[in-house]
XYZ file of C-alpha atoms in Angstrom:
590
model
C 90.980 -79.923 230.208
C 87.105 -81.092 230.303
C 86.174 -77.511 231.658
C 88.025 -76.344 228.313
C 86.438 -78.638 226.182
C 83.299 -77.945 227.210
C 83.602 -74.239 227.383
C 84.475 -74.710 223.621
C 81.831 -76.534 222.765
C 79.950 -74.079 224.401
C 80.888 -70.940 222.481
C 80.704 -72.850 219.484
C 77.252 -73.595 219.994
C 76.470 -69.933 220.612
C 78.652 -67.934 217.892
C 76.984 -65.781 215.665
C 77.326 -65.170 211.915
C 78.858 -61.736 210.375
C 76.483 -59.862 208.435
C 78.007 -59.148 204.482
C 77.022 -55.677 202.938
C 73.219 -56.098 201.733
C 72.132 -54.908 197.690
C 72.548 -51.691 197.412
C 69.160 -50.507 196.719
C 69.913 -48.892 193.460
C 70.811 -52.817 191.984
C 69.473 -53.817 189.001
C 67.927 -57.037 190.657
C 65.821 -54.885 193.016
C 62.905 -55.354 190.868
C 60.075 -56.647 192.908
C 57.373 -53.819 194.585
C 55.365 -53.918 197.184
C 52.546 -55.428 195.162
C 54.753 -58.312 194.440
C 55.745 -59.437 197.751
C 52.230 -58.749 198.853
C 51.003 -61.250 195.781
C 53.663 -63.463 196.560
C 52.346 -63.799 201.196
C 48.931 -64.106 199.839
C 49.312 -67.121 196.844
C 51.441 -68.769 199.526
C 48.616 -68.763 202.337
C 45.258 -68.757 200.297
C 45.284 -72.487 199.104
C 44.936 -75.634 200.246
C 43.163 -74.194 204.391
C 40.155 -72.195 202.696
C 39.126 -74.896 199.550
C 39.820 -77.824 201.850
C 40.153 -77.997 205.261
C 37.962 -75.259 206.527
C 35.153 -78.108 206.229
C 37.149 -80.787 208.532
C 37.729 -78.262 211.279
C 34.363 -76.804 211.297
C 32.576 -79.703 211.675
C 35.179 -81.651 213.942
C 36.633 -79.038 215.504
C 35.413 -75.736 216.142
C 31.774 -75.464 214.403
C 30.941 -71.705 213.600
C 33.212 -70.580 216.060
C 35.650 -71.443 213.810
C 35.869 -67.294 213.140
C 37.086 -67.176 216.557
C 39.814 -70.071 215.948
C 40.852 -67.557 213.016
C 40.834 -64.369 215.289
C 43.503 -65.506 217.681
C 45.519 -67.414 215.336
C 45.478 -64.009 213.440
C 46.210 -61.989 216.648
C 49.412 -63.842 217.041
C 50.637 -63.603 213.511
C 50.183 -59.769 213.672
C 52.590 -59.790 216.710
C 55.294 -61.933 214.997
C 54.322 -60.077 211.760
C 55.328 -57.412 213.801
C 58.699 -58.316 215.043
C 59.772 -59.806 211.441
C 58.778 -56.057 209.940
C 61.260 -54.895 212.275
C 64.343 -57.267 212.525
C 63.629 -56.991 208.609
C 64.897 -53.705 208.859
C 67.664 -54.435 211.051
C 68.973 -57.148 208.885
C 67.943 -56.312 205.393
C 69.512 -59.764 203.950
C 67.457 -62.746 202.686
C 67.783 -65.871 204.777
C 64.558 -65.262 206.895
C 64.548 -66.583 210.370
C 67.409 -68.922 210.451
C 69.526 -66.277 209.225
C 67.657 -63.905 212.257
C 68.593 -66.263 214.762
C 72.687 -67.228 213.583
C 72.654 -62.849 214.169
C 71.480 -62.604 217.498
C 70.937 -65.795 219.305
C 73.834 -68.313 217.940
C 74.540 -71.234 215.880
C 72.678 -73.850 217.148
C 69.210 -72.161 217.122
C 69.872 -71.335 213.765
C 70.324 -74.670 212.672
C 67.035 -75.715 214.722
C 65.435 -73.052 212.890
C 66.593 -73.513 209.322
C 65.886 -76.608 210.256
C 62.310 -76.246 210.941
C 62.162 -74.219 207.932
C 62.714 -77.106 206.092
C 60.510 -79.374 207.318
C 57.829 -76.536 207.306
C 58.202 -76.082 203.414
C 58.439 -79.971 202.705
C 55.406 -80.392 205.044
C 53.493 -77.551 203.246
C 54.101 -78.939 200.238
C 52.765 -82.660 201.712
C 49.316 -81.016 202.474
C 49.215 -79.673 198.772
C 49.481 -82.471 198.151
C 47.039 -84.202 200.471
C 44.520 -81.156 199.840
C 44.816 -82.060 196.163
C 43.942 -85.882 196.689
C 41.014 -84.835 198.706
C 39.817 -82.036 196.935
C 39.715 -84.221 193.235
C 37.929 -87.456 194.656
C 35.340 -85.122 196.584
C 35.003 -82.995 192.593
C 35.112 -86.544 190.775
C 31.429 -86.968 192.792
C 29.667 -84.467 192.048
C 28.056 -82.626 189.394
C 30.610 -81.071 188.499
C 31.934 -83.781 186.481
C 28.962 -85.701 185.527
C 28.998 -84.824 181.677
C 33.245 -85.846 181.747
C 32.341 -89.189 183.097
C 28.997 -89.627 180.558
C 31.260 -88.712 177.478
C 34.367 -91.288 178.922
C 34.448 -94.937 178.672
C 33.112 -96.343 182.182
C 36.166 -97.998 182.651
C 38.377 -94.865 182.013
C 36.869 -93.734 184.978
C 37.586 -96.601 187.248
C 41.183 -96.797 186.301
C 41.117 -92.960 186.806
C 39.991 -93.190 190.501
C 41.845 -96.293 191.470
C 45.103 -94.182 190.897
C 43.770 -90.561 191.347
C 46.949 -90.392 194.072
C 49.416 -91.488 191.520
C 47.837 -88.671 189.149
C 47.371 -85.889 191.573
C 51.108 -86.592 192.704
C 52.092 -86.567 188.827
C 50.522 -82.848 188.465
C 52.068 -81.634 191.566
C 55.444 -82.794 190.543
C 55.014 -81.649 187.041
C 53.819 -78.141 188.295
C 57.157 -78.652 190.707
C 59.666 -79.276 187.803
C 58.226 -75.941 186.146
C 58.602 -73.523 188.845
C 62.145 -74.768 189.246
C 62.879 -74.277 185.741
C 61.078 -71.065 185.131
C 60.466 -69.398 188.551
C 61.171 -65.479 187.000
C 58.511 -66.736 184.261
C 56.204 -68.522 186.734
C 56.023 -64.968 188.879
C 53.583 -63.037 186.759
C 51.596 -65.940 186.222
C 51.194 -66.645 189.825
C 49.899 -62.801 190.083
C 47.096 -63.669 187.913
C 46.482 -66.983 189.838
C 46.212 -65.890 192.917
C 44.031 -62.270 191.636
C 41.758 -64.814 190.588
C 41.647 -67.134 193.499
C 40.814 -63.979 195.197
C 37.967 -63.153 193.330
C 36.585 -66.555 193.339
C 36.815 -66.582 197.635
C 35.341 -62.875 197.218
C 32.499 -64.343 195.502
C 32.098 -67.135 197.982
C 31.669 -64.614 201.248
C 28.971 -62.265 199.138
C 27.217 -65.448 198.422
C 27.539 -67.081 201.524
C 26.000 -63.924 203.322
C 23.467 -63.760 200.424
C 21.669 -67.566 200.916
C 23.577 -67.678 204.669
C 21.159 -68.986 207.523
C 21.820 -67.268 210.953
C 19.896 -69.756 212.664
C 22.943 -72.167 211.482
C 24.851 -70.290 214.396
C 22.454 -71.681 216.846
C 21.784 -75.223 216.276
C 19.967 -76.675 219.284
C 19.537 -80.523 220.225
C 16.039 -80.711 218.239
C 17.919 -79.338 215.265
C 20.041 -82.686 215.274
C 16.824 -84.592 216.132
C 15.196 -83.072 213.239
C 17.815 -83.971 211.051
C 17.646 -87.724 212.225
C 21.308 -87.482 213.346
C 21.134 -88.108 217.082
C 17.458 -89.668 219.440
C 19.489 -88.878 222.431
C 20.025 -85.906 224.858
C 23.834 -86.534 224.436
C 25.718 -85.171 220.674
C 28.755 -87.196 220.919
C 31.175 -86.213 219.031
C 28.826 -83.848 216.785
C 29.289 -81.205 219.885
C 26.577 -79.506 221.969
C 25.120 -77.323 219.308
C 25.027 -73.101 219.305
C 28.077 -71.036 218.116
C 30.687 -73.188 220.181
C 29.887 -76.747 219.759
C 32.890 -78.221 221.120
C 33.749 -75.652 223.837
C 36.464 -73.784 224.800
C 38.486 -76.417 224.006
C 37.437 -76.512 220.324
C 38.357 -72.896 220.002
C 42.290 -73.526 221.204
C 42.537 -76.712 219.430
C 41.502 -74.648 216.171
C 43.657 -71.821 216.843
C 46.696 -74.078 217.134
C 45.857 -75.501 213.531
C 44.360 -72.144 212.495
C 47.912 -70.635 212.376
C 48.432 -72.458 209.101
C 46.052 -69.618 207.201
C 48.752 -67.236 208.013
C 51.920 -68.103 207.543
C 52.789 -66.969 203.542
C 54.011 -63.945 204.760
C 57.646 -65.146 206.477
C 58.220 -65.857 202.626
C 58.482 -62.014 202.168
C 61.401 -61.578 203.731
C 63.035 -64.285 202.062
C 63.172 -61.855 198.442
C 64.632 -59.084 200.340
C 67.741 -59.160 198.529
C 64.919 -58.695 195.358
C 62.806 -55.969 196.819
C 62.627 -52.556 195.694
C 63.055 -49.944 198.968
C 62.743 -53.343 201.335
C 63.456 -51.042 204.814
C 59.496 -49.711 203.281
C 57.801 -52.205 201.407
C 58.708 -55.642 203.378
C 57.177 -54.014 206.835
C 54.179 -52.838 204.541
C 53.769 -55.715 202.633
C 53.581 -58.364 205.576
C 50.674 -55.897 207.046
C 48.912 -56.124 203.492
C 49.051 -59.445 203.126
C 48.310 -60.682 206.636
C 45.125 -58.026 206.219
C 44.104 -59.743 203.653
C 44.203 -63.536 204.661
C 42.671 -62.322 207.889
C 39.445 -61.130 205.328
C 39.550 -64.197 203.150
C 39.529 -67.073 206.013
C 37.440 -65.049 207.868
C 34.899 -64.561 205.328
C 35.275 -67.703 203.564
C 34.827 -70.033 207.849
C 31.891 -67.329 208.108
C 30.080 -67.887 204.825
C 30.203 -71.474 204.929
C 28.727 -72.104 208.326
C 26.235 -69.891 207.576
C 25.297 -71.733 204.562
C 25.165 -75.217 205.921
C 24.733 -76.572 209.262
C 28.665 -77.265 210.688
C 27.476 -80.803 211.084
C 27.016 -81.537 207.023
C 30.232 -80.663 206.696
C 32.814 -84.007 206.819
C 36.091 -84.721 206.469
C 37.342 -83.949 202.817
C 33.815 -81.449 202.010
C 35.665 -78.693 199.663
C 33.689 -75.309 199.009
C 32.115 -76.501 196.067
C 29.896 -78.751 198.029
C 28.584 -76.296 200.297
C 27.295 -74.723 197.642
C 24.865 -78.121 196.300
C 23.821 -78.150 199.571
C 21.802 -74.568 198.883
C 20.738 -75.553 195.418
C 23.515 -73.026 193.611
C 24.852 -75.806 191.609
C 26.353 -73.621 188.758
C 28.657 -71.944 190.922
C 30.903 -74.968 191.948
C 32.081 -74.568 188.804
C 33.341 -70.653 189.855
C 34.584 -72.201 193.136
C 36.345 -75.375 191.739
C 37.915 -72.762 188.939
C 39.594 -70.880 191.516
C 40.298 -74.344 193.402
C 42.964 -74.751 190.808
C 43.995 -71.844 190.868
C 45.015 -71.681 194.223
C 47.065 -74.600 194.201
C 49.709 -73.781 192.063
C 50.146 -70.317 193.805
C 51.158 -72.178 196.878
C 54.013 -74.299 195.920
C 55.156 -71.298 193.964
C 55.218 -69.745 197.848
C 57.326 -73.113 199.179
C 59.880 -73.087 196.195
C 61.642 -70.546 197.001
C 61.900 -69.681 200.350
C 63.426 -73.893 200.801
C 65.696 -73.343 198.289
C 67.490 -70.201 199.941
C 67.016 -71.713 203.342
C 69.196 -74.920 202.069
C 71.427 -73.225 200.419
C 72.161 -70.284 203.417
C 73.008 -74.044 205.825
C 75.109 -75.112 202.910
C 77.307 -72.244 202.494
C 77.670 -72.186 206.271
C 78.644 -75.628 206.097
C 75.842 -76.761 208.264
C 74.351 -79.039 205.845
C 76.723 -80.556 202.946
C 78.180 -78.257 201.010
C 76.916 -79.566 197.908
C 73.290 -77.967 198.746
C 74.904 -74.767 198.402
C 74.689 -74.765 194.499
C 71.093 -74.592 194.925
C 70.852 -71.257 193.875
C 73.062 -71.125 190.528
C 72.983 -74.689 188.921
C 69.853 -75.112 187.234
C 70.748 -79.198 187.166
C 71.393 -78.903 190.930
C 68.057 -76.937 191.839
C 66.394 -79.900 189.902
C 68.187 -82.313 192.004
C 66.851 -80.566 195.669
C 63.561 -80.722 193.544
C 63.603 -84.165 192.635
C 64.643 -85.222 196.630
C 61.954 -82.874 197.659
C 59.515 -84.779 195.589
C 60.145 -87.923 196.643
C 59.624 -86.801 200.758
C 56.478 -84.844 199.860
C 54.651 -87.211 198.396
C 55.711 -89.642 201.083
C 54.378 -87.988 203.589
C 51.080 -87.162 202.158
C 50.240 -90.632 201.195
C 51.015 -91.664 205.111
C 49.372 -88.696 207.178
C 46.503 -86.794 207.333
C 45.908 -83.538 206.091
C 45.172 -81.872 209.352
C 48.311 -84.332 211.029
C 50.077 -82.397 208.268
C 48.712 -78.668 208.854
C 49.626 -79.333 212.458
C 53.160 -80.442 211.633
C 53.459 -77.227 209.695
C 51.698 -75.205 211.968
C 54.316 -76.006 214.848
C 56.907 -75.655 212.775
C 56.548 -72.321 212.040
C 55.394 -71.488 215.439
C 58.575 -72.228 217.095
C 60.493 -69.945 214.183
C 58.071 -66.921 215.074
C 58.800 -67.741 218.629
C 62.604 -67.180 218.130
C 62.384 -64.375 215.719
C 60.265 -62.462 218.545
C 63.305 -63.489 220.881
C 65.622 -61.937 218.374
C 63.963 -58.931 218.081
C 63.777 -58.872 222.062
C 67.527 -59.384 222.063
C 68.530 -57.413 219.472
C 66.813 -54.201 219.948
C 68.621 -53.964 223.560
C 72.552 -54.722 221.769
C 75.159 -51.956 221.169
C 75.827 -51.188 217.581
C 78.555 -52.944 215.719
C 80.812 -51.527 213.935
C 82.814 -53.215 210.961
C 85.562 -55.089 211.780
C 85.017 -55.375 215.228
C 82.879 -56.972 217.740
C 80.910 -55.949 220.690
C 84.005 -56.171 223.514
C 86.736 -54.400 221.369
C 84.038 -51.407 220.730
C 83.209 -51.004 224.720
C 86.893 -51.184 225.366
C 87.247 -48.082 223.470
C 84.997 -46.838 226.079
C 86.509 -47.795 229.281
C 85.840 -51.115 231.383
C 84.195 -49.286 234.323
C 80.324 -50.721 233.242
C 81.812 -54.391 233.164
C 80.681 -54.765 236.853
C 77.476 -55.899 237.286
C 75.643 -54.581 240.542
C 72.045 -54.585 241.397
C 71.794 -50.302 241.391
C 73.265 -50.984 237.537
C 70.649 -53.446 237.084
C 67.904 -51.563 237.688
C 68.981 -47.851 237.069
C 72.076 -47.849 234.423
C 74.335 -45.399 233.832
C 74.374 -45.018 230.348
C 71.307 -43.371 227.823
C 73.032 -46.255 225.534
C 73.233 -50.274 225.071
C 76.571 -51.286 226.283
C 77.786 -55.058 225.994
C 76.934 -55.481 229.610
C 72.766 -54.180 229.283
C 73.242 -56.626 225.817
C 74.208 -59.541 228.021
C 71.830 -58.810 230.630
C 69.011 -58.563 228.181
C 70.148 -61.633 226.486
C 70.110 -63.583 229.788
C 66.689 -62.028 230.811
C 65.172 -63.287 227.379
C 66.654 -66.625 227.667
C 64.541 -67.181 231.152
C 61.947 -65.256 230.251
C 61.155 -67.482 227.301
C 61.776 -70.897 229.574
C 59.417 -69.550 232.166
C 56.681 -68.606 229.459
C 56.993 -72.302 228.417
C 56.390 -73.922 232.082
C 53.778 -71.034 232.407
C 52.092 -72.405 228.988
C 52.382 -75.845 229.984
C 50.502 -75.277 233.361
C 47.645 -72.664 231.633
C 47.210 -75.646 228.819
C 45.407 -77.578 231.892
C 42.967 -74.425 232.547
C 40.476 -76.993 233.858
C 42.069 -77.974 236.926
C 43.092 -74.436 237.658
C 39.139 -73.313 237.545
C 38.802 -76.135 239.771
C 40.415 -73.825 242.593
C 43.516 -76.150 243.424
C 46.222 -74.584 245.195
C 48.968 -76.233 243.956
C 48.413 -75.032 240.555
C 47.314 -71.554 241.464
C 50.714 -71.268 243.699
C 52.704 -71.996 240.571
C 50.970 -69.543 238.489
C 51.503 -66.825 240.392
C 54.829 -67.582 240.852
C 55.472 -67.645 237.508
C 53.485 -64.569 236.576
C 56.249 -62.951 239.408
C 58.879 -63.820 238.269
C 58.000 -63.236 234.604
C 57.416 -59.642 235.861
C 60.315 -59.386 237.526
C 62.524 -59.971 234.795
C 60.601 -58.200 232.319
C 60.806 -55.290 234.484
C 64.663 -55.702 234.602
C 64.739 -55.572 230.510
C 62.603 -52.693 230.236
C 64.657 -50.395 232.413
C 67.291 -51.477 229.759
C 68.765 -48.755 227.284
C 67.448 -49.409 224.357
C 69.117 -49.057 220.833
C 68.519 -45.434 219.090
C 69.161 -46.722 215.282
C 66.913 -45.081 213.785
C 64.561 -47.660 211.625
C 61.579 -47.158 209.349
C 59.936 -49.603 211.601
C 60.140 -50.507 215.122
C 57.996 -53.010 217.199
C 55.897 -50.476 219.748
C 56.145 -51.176 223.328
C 59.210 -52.933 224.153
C 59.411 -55.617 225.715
C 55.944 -56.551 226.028
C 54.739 -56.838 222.536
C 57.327 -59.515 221.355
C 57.313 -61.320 224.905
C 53.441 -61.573 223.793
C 54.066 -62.902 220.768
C 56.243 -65.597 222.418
C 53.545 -66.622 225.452
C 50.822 -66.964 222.616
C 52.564 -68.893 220.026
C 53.959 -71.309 222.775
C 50.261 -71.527 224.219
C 49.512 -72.439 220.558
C 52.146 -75.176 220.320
C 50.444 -76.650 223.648
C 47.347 -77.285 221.781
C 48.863 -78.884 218.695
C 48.186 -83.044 218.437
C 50.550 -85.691 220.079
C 50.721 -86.736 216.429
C 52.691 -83.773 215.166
C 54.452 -83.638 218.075
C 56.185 -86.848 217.582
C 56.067 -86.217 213.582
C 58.567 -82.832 215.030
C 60.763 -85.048 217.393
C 62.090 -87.605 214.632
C 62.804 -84.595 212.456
C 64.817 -82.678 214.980
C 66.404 -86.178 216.044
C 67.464 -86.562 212.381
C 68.400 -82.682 212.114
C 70.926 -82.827 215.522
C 72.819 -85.835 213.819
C 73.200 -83.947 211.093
C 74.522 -81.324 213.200
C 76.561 -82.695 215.667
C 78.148 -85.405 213.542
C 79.064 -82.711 210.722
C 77.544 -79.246 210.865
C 79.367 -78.252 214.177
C 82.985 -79.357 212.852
C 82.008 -77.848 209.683
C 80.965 -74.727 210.554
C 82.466 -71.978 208.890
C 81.264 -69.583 211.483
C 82.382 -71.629 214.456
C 85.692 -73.093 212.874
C 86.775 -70.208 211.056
C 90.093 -71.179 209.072
């Protein structure tokens, strides 16, 4: 009886969802082009990282190396770019990751993705938030504003920055309630927003080049003595000077929170359903926009510690400032113009993609069903958008905005992590057909292949995936990604393996054998011949890639976020296992 029980439990935890028939693509509602959904990546990313933040990891993190921090992060977003482009085209439905995962992998990774997804959105939302706090107390102080405060009553002013959070939390909630109501009318305005946040950042790299310093890349100790900031031989916590101030080190750590600048895109392929052609312009459109966030953050972290000295640049410093600093005092007003700009293009990019990700749990019954009139009821989308302002704000008042970027960093590096899986998984499965599942179709085939030997293992019979190359695969993956993690976990303390120890050099190798091993196993796979208008190149190394470096990523994300993550997912599996998993449609059908 217990063996039954838990083999249940089991299989529940692992069942997959049923795809339904996607839009056709001649649908009326198929009206967005690739333009849009390239608009719609790029006012999700380019906000609150380039106008505010850029300055607290520069001069606390990573110092002008800071467009290295932005050159890995960007590395591994093109690989899980990559492998959403593809399952994209596999599963041409809106739902995103969670809906990815409940596919190939099973219910309960869906749920820790959606999940996620959740927390990523409310989190990103938070650091608006945050971001806006800063970015308005740093404006308030400088010229910017002088003639408002002249031409106000002095004690206007006071009142106005002794409850500048209670304001900036008004607008963002106001700006909130609007986008709910009117997100169709909201869209074209959001083009224009972020067109013109783009020109504004556009402006700041020509100008940053223009009045840039190159000897700003190679601060030296009498630099900082000059400047009267340090007598001593040792920087503290200013770093050692040149390109990388704060070392290797530096460069992970701001890789890790880095991945924030790129992240807009997953809320593509949450408007497939809307897309025009989506097996060609969601593939294209993730490139495009990932392109061009890699040429704004890049420009923007390049221009600005070429401008000033890394070390002028404090906690809260917003692009306008940089700008006093080299006497161009008129054009803070072009950079705190697109400033605002910016901001409302990214909660426009969290709106939606929480919304659809609620309501996909709902209707599967792993979150209360009442979530899943998210998408119709207009009263019921104000509801979710009333709770959501109430956590948001919350959070933002209690953390800090790069506690928050990490938060959402991780979360969204764990989803990339297990869409990479799924497209590992999934390109090595036999095709379904309707009405059936995977044993019934090999049936039809004959049962010969169901024995698994080691000559099958490596050299299989068949030029085609068969249920028993789709469970082998699936197996593979599953240890594959657990031994990327230990590997991670042992390469995150890179010190002590430079020191020569054995130990740790034994369990490296190990691990790198092991991982080969496997990998080699997958590879000699049969892989599926669907034909696609995209497929991830080099299978299975490109999305196992993708995994190792956004795990390596997670490694260097702050003890803070990690324990910010743990009382979510602690909240999220009581949720689950106290409702979702008896109310699962999937699992329980009736």
């Amino acid at each position: 009886m217990l063996h039954q029980a838990l083999r249940r439990f089991g299989q529940k935890l692992v069942c997959r969802r049923k795809l339904e028939q996607p839009v056709a693509e001649d649908d009326p509602s198929r009206s967005l082009s690739t333009l849009d959904l390239v608009v719609l990546g790029v006012g999700h990313t380019v906000g609150v990282g380039v106008y505010v933040l850029a300055g607290d990891m520069i001069s606390n993190q990573a110092g002008p190396s800071i467009v290295i921090c932005f050159l890995v992060a960007g590395l591994s977003t093109v690989l899980a770019g990559l492998c959403y482009a593809e399952i994209s085209a596999r599963i041409p439905h809106p739902g995103s990751a969670y809906l990815y995962t409940y596919v190939t992998i099973g219910e309960f990774w869906a749920f820790v993705t959606g999940w996620n997804l959740i927390l990523s959105c409310v989190g990103g939302i938070a650091s608006v938030v945050r971001a806006w706090i800063l970015a308005f107390a740093s404006l308030i102080g400088i010229q910017i504003f002088q003639k408002l405060h002249e031409s106000i009553a002095p004690y206007v002013s006071q009142v106005f920055s002794e409850y500048l959070d209670f304001f900036v939390v008004g607008l963002v909630l106001l700006l909130m309630g609007l986008l709910t109501l009117w997100v169709d009318e909201i869209f074209l305005v959001n083009k224009v927003l972020t067109l013109v946040s783009l020109l504004v950042l556009t402006f700041v790299i020509i100008a940053g080049f223009i009045k840039g310093d190159l000897h700003n890349w190679k601060l030296t100790e009498e630099d900082y003595i000059k400047a009267g900031l340090n007598d001593t031989s040792s920087l503290g916590p200013l770093g050692s000077g040149g390109f990388v101030p704060f070392g290797f080190e530096g460069i992970l750590r701001g890789a890790a929170t880095c991945f924030y600048a790129f992240i807009g895109f997953s809320s593509i392929v949450t408007r497939v359903d809307k897309a025009k052609n989506p097996w060609h312009s969601i593939p294209m459109s993730i490139m495009i926009s990932l392109f061009i966030c890699f040429l704004m953050y890049f420009g923007v972290s390049a221009a600005l510690t070429l401008m000033v000295p890394y070390y002028k640049l404090q906690r809260g410093s917003t692009l306008p400032e940089a700008f006093l600093n080299i006497g161009w005092a008129p054009a803070c007003y072009v950079v705190a113009f697109g400033f605002i700009c910016g901001f409302p293009a990214s909660i426009f990019g969290f709106m939606v993609p929480i919304r659809q990700v609620i309501y996909r749990m709902s209707e599967d019954h792993l979150l209360f069903p009442v979530f899943a009139r998210i998408q119709t009821g207009k009263y019921t989308r104000i509801m979710a958008t009333v709770i959501l302002s109430i956590i948001a704000p919350i959070m933002a008042f209690f953390f800090r905005l790069t506690d928050l970027v990490d938060l959402w960093s991780l979360t969204f590096l764990i989803a990339y992590s297990l869409v990479a899986l799924c497209v590992l998984i999934i390109s090595y499965q036999p095709e379904r057909r309707t009405g059936g599942n995977e044993a019934e179709m090999w049936e039809e085939n004959g049962p010969a292949a169901d024995r698994l030997t080691l000559q099958g293992l490596l050299f299989p019979g068949s030029y085609s995936p068969t249920p028993l190359s789709g469970r082998v695969v699936h197996v593979c993956s599953s240890l594959l990604a657990l031994l990327l993690t230990l590997l991670c976990l042992v390469l995150a303390h890179w010190p002590v393996l430079l020191s020569g120890d054995p130990v740790w050099i034994s369990v490296v190798v190990l691990l790198l054998v092991l991982i080969t091993g496997i990998t080699g196993v997958i590879w000699r796979q049969p892989q599926s011949p669907s034909p696609l208008p995209f497929k991830v190149l080099v299978l299975p190394l490109l999305p196992l890639l993708s995994i190792f470096m956004n795990i390596y990523l997670m490694t260097q994300v702050t003890a803070d976020a990690w324990i910010l993550f743990g009382i979510w997912m602690l909240i999220g599996f009581a949720i689950y296992f106290g409702y979702g998993l008896q109310g699962s449609l999937v699992a329980n059908p009736t």
